[in-house]
mmCIF file of C-alpha atoms and ligand atoms in Angstrom:
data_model
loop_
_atom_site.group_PDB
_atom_site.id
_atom_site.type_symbol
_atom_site.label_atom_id
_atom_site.label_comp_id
_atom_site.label_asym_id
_atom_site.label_seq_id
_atom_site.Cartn_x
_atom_site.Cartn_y
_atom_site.Cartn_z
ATOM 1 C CA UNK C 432 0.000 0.000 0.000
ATOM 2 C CA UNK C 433 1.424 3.907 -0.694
ATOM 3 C CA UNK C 434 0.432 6.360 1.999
ATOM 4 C CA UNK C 435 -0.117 9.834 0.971
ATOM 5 C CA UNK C 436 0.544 12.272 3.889
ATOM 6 C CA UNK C 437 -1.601 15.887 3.290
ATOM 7 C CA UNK C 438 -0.530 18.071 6.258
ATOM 8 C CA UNK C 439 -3.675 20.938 6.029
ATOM 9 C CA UNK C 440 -3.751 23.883 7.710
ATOM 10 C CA UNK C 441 -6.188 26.562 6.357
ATOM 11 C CA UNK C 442 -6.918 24.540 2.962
ATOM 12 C CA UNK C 443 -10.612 23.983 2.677
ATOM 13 C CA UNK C 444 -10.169 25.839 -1.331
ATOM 14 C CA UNK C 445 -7.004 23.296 -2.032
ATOM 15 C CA UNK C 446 -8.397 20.017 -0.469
ATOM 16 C CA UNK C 447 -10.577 18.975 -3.328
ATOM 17 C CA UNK C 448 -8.857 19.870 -5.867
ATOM 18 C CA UNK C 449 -5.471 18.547 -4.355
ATOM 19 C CA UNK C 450 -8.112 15.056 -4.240
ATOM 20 C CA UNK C 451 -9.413 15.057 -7.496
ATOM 21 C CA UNK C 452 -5.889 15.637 -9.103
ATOM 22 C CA UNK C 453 -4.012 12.744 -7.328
ATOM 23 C CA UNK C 454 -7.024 10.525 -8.003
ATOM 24 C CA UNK C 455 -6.183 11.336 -11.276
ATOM 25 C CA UNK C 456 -2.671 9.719 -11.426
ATOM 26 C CA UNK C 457 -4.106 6.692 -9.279
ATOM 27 C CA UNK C 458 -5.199 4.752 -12.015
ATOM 28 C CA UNK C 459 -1.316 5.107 -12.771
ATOM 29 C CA UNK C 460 0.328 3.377 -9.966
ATOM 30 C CA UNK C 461 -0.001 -0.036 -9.105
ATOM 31 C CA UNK C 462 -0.644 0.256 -6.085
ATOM 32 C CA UNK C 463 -3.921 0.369 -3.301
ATOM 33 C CA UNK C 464 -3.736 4.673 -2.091
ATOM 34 C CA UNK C 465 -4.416 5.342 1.755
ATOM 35 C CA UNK C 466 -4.592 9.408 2.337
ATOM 36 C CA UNK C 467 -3.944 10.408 5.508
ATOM 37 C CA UNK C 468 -4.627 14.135 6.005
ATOM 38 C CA UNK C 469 -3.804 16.185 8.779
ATOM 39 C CA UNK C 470 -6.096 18.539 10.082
ATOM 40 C CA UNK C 471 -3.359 21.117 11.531
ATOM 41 C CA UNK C 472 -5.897 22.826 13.474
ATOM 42 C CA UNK C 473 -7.108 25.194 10.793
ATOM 43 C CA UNK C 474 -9.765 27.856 11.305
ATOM 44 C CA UNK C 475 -11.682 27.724 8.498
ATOM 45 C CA UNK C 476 -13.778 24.733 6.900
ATOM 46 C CA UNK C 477 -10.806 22.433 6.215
ATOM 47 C CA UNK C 478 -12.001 19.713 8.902
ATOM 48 C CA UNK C 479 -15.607 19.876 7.464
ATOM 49 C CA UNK C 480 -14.314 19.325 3.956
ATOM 50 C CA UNK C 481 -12.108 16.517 5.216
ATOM 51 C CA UNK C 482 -15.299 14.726 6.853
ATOM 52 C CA UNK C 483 -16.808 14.826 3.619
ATOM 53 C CA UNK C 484 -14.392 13.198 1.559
ATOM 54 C CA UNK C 485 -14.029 10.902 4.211
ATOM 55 C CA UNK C 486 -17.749 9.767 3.688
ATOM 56 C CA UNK C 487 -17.144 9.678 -0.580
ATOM 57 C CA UNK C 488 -14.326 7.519 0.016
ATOM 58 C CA UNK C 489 -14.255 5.805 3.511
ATOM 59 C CA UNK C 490 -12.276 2.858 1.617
ATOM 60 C CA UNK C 491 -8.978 5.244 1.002
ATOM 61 C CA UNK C 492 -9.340 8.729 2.718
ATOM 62 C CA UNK C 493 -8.137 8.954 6.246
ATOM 63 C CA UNK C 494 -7.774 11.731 8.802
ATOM 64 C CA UNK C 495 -6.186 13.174 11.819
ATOM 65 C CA UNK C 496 -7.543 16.421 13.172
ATOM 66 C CA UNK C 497 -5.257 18.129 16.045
ATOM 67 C CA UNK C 498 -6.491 20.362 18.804
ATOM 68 C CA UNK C 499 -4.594 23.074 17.490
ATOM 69 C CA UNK C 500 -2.274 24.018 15.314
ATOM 70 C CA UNK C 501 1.035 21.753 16.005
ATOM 71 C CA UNK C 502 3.134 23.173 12.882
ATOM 72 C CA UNK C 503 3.831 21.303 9.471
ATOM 73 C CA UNK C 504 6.214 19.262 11.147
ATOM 74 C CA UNK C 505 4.255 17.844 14.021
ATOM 75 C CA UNK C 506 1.818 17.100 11.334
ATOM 76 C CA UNK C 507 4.036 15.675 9.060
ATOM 77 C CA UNK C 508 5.302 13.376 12.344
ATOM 78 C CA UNK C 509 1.710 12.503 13.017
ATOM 79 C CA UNK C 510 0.967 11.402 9.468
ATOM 80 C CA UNK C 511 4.059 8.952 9.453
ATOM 81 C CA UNK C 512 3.129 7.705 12.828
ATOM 82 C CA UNK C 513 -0.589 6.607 11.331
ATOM 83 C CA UNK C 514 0.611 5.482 7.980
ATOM 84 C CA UNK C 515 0.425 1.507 6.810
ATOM 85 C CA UNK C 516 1.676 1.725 3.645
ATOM 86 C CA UNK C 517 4.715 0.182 2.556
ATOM 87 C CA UNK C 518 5.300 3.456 0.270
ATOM 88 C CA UNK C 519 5.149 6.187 2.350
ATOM 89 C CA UNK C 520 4.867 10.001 0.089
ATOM 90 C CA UNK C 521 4.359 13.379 2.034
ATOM 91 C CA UNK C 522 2.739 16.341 -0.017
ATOM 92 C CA UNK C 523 1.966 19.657 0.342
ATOM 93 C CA UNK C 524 -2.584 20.385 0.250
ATOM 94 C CA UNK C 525 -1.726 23.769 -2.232
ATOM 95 C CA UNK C 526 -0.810 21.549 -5.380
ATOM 96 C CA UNK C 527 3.109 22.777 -4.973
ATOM 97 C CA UNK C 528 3.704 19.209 -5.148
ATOM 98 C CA UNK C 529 2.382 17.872 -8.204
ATOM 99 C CA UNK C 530 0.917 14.484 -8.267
ATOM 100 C CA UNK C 531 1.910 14.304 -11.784
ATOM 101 C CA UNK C 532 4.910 13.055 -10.723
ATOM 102 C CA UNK C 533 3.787 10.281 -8.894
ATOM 103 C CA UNK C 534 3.833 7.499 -10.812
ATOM 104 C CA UNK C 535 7.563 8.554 -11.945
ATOM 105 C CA UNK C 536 8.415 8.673 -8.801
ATOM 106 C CA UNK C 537 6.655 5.805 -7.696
ATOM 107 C CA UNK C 538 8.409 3.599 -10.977
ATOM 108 C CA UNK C 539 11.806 4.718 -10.005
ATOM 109 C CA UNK C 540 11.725 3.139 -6.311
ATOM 110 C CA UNK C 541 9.855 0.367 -7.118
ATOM 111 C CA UNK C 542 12.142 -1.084 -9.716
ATOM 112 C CA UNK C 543 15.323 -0.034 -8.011
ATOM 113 C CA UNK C 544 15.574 -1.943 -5.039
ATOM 114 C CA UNK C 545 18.796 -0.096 -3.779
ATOM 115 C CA UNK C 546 17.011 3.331 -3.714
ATOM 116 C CA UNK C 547 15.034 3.935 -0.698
ATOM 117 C CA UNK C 548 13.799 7.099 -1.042
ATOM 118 C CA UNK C 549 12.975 9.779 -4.050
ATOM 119 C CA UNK C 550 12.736 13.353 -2.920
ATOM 120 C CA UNK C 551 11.720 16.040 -5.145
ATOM 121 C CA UNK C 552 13.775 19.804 -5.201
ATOM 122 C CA UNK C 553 12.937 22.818 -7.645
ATOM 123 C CA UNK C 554 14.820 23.205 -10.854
ATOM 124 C CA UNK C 555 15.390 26.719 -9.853
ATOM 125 C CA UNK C 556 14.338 29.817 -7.368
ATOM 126 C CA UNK C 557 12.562 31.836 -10.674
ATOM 127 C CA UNK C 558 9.111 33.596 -9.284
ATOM 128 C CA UNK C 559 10.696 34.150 -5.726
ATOM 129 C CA UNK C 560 11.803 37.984 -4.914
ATOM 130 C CA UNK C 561 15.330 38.261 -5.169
ATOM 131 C CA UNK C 562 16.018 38.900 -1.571
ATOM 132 C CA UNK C 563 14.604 36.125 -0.922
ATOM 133 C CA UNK C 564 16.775 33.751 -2.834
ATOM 134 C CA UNK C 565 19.727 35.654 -1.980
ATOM 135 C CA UNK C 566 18.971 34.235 1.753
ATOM 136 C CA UNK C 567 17.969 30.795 1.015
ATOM 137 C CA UNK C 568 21.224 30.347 -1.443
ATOM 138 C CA UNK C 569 23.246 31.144 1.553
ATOM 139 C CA UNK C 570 21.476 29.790 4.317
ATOM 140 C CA UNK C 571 22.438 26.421 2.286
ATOM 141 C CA UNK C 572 25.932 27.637 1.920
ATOM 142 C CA UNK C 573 26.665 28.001 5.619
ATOM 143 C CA UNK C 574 24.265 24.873 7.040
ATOM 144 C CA UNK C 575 26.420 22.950 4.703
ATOM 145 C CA UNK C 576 29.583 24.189 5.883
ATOM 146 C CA UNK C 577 29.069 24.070 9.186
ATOM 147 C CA UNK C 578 26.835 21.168 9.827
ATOM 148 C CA UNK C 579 27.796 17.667 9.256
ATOM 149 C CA UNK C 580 24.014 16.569 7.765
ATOM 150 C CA UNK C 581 24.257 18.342 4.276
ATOM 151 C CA UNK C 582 21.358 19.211 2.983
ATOM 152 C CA UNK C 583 20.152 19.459 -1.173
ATOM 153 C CA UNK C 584 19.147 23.446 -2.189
ATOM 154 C CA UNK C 585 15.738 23.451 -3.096
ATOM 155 C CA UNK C 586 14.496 20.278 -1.816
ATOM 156 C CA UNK C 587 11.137 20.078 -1.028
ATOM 157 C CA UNK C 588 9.286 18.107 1.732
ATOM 158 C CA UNK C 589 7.988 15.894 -1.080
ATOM 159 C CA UNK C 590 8.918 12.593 -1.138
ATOM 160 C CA UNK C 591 8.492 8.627 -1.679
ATOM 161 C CA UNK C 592 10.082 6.675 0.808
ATOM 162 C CA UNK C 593 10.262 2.993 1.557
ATOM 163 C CA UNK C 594 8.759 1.961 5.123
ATOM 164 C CA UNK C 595 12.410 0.941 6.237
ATOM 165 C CA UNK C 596 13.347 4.910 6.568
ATOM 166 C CA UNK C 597 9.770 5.919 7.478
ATOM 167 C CA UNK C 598 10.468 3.951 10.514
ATOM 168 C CA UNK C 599 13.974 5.352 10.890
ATOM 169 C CA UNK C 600 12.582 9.205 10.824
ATOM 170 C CA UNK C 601 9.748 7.948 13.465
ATOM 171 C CA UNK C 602 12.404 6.958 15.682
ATOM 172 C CA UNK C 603 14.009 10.699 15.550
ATOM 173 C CA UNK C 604 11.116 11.585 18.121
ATOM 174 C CA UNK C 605 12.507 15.235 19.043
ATOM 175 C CA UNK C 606 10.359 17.731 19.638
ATOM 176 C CA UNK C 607 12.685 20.616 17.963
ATOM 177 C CA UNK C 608 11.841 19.123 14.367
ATOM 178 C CA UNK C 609 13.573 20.139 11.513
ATOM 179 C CA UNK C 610 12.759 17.783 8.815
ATOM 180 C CA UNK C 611 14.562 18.459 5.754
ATOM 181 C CA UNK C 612 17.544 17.923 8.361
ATOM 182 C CA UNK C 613 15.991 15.043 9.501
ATOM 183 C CA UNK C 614 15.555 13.269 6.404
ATOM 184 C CA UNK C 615 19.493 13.697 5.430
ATOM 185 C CA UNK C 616 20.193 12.861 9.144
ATOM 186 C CA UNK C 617 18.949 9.174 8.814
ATOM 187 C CA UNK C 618 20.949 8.459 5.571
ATOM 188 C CA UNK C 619 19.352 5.929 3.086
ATOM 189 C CA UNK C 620 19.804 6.093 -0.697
ATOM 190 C CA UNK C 621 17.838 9.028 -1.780
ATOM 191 C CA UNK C 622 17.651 10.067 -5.954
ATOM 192 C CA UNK C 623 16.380 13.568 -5.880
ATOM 193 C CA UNK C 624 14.355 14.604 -9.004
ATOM 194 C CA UNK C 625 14.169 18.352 -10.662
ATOM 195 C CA UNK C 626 10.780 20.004 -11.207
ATOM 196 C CA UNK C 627 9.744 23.952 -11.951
ATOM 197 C CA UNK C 628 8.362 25.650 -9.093
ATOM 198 C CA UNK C 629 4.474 26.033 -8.925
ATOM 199 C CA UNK C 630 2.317 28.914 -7.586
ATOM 200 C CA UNK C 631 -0.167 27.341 -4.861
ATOM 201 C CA UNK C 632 -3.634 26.777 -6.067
ATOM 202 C CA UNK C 633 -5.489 28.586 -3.438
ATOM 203 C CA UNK C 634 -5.371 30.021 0.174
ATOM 204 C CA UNK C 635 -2.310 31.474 1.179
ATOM 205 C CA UNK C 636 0.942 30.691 2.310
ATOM 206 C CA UNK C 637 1.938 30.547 6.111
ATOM 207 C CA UNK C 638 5.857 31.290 5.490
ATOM 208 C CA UNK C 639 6.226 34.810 5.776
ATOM 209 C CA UNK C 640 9.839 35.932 5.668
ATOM 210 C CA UNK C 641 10.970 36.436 9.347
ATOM 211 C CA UNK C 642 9.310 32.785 9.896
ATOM 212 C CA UNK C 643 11.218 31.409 7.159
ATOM 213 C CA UNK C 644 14.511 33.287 8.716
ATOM 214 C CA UNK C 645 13.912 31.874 12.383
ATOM 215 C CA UNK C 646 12.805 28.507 10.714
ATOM 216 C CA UNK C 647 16.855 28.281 8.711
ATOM 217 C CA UNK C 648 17.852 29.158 12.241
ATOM 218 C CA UNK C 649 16.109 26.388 13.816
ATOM 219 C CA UNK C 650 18.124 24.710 11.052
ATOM 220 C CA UNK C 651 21.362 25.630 11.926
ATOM 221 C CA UNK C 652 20.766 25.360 15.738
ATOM 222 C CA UNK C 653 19.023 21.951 15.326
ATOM 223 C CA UNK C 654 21.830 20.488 13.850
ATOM 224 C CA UNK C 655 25.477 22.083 14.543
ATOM 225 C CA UNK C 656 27.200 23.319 17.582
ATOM 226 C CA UNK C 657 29.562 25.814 15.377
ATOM 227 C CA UNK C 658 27.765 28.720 16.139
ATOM 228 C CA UNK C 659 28.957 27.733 19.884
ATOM 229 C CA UNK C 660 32.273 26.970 18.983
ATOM 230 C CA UNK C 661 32.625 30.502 17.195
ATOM 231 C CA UNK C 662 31.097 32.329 20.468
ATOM 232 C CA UNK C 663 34.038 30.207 21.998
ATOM 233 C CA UNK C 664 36.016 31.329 19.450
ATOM 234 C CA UNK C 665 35.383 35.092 19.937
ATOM 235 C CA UNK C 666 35.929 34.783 23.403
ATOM 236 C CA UNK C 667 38.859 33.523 23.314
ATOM 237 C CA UNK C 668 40.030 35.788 20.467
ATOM 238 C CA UNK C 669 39.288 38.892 22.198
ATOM 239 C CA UNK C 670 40.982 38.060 25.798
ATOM 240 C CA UNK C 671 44.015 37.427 24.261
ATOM 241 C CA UNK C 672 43.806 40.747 21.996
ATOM 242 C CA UNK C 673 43.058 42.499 25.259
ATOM 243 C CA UNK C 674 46.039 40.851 26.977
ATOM 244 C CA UNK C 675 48.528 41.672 24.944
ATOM 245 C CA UNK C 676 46.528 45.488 24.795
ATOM 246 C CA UNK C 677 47.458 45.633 28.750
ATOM 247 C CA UNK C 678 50.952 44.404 28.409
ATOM 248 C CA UNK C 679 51.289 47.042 25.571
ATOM 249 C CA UNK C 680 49.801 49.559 28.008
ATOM 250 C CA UNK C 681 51.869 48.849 31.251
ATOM 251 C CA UNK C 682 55.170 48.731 29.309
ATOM 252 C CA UNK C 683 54.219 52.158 27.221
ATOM 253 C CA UNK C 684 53.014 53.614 31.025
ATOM 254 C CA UNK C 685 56.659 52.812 32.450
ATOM 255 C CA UNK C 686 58.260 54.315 29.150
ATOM 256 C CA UNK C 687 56.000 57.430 28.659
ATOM 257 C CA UNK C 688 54.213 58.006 31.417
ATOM 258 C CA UNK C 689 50.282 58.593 32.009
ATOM 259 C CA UNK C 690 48.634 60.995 29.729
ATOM 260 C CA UNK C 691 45.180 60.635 31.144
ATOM 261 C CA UNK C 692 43.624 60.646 27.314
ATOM 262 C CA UNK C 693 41.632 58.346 25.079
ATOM 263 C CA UNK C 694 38.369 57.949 27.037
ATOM 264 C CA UNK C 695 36.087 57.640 23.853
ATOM 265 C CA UNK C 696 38.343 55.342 23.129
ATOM 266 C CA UNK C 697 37.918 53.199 25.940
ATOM 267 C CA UNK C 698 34.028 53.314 26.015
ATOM 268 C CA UNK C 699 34.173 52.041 22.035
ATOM 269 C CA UNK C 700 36.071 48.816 23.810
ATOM 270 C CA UNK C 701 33.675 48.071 26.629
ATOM 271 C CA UNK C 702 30.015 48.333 23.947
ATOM 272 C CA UNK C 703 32.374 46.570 22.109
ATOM 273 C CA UNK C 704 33.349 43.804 24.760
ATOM 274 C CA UNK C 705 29.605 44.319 26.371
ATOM 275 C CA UNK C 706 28.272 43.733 22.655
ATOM 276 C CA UNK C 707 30.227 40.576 22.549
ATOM 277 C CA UNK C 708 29.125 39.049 25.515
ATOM 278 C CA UNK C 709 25.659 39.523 24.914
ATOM 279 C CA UNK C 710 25.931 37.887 21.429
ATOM 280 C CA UNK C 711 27.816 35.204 22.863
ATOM 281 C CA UNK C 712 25.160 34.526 25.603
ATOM 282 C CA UNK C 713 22.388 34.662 22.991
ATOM 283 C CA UNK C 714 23.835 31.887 20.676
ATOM 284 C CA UNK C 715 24.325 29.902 24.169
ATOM 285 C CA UNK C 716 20.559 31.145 25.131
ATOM 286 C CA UNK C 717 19.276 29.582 21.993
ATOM 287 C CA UNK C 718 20.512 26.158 22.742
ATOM 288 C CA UNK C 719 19.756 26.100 26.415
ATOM 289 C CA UNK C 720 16.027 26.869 25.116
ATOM 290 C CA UNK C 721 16.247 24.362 22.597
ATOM 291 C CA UNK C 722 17.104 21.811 25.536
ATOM 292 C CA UNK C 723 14.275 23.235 27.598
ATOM 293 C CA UNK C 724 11.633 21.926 25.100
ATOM 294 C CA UNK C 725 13.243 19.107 24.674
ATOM 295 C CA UNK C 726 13.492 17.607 28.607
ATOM 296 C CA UNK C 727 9.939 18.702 29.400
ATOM 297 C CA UNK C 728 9.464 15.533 26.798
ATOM 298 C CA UNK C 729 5.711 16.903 25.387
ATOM 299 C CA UNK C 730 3.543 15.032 23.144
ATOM 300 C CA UNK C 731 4.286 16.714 19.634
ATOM 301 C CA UNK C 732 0.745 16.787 18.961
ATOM 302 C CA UNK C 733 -2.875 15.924 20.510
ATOM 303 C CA UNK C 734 -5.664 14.485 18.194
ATOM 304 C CA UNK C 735 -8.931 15.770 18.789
ATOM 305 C CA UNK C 736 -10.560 13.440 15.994
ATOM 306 C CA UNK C 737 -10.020 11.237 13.546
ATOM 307 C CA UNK C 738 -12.032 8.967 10.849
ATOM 308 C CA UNK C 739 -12.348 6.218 14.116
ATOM 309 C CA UNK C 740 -14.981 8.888 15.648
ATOM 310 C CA UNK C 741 -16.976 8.917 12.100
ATOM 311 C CA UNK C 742 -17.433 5.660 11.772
ATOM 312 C CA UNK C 743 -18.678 5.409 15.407
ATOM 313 C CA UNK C 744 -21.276 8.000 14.815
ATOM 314 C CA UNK C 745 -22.975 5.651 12.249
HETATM 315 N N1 UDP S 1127 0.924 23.542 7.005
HETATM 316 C C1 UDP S 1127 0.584 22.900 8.199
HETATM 317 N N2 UDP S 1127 0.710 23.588 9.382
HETATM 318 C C2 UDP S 1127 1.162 24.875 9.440
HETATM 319 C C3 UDP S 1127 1.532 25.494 8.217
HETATM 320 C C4 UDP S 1127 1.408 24.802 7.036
HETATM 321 O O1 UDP S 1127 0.175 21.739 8.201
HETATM 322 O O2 UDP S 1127 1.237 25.434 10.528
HETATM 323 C C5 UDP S 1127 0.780 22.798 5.720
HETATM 324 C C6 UDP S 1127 -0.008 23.526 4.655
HETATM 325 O O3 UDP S 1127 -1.390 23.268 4.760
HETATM 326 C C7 UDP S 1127 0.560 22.961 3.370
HETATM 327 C C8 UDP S 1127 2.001 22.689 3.741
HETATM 328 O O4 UDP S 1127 2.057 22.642 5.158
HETATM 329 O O5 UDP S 1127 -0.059 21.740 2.995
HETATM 330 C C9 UDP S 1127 2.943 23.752 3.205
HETATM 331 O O6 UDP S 1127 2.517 25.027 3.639
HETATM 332 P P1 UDP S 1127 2.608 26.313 2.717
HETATM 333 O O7 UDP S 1127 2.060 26.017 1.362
HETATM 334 O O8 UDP S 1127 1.980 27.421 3.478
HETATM 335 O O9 UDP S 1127 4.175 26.521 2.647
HETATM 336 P P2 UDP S 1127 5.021 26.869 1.336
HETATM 337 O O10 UDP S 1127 4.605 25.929 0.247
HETATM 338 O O11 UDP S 1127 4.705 28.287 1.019
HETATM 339 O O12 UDP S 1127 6.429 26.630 1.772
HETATM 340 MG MG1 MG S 1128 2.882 25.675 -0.457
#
């Protein structure tokens, strides 16, 4: 069986198209479909859209509906938690990830036993602002640099994988979730293929640019400790700059004498020094956070329905 997982938030206008397009291409893989979507506690008419296809198609359709909104990720989590399927795929509700390319995807992994996943990444960044690409290119560039899970430019959260890595990624059960890391963090043969970018169908996006900038550096935080190492770094750097400053000082004091001067000067050092510090305690702050979260050991989620309840009802 393939398991498609839909994580939904605010997408009653995408759901039935996003349906009636990958029924489309089902005819096209041989294999039974399972949907699972995940009701990321939206606030429009998602759920009641997601009961109805349930009732048209009780034999395929799935759902999970959270009490609130978890994030993409925790949905993502909870979809791979319910799925069966021996094919596992996660797609976006907007119709950014076609399900045109399915069955190619699909064909691939099936006949090549030594691949165990197929991930998809855009041919290039055309129709995003500038700025915007300008950031993205780099946040790649240093994540790669500094982190030892590389990750692919452009890759996008869909994918095919085989149940022996679904299971692998359901083991990674932290609550800071950062799955394109993830993914690359579990290894597994992965073939990526190229596809032009897509405009969403309907609704809007949730990514605005400050959450995409905190989200790369969730990235970064989630998985390297070089930004720690360079506030080490810095530290370290600037006592021995100041060291050899006060030996230069005391020497030129016994030489010269003591011109009382230079007190602008002396203020720029301690902002600067102060400045420092602070920075330095930030990047720290940031992890120490991160490990907050992560030893008060919450649920990533909590289901407040799911198909089980419909089929009670009858
Ligand atoms: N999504 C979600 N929870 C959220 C935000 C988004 O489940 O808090 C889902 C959303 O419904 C969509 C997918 O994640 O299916 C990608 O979201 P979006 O299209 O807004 O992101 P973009 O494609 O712009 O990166
Ligand atoms: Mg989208």
């Amino acid at each position: 069986m393939l398991s498609i997982i839909v994580p939904c938030f605010n997408e009653e206008a995408s759901l039935p198209l996003f349906f009636a397009e990958t029924e489309k291409v089902r005819p096209l893989v041989n294999m039974p479909f399972e949907y699972i979507f995940v009701n990321d506690g939206s606030s429009d008419q998602t759920l009641t859209v997601l009961r109805e296809l349930f009732k048209k198609n009780p034999d395929r359709v799935r759902y999970l509906s959270f009490s609130r909104n978890f994030g993409k990720e925790a949905a993502l989590y909870a979809g791979l938690q319910a799925a069966k399927g021996d094919f596992v795929t996660v797609m976006d509700a907007d119709l950014q990830d076609p399900p045109t390319l399915l069955p190619e995807m699909f064909e691939r992994l099936y006949r090549n036993s030594e691949l165990d996943c197929i991930g998809t990444r855009r041919a290039d960044r055309k129709g995003e602002p500038k700025i915007r690409s300008f950031f993205s290119n780099n946040f790649y560039n240093v994540i790669n640099k500094i982190a030892d899970t590389q990750l692919v430019n452009g890759a996008r959260d869909f994918r095919l994988m085989r149940r022996n890595m679904v299971d692998a990624v359901l083991q990674l059960s932290e609550y800071n979730r950062f799955s394109k890391g993830i993914f690359s963090w579990v290894g597994f043969e992965t073939e990526y293929i190229a596809y032009d970018n897509i405009e969403r169908v309907a609704g809007e996006t949730s990514w605005s640019f400050w959450k995409l900038f905190q989200y790369s550096i969730d990235g970064i935080v989630n998985f390297s400790d070089t930004p720690l190492n360079i506030a080490s770094f810095i530290g370290a750097f600037s006592c021995l700059g100041s060291g050899i400053a006060m030996i230069f000082i005391i020497i030129r004091t016994f030489l010269l004498g003591d011109p009382t001067s230079g007190w602008p000067s002396m203020v720029s050092i301690f902002l600067f020094v102060g400045g420092l510090q602070l920075l330095c305690l930030g990047i720290i702050g940031k992890y120490i956070g991160k490990i907050f979260l992560e030893t008060k050991n919450r649920p990533l989620y909590f289901l407040k329905e799911t198909e089980q309840d419909q089929k009670e009802h009858k």
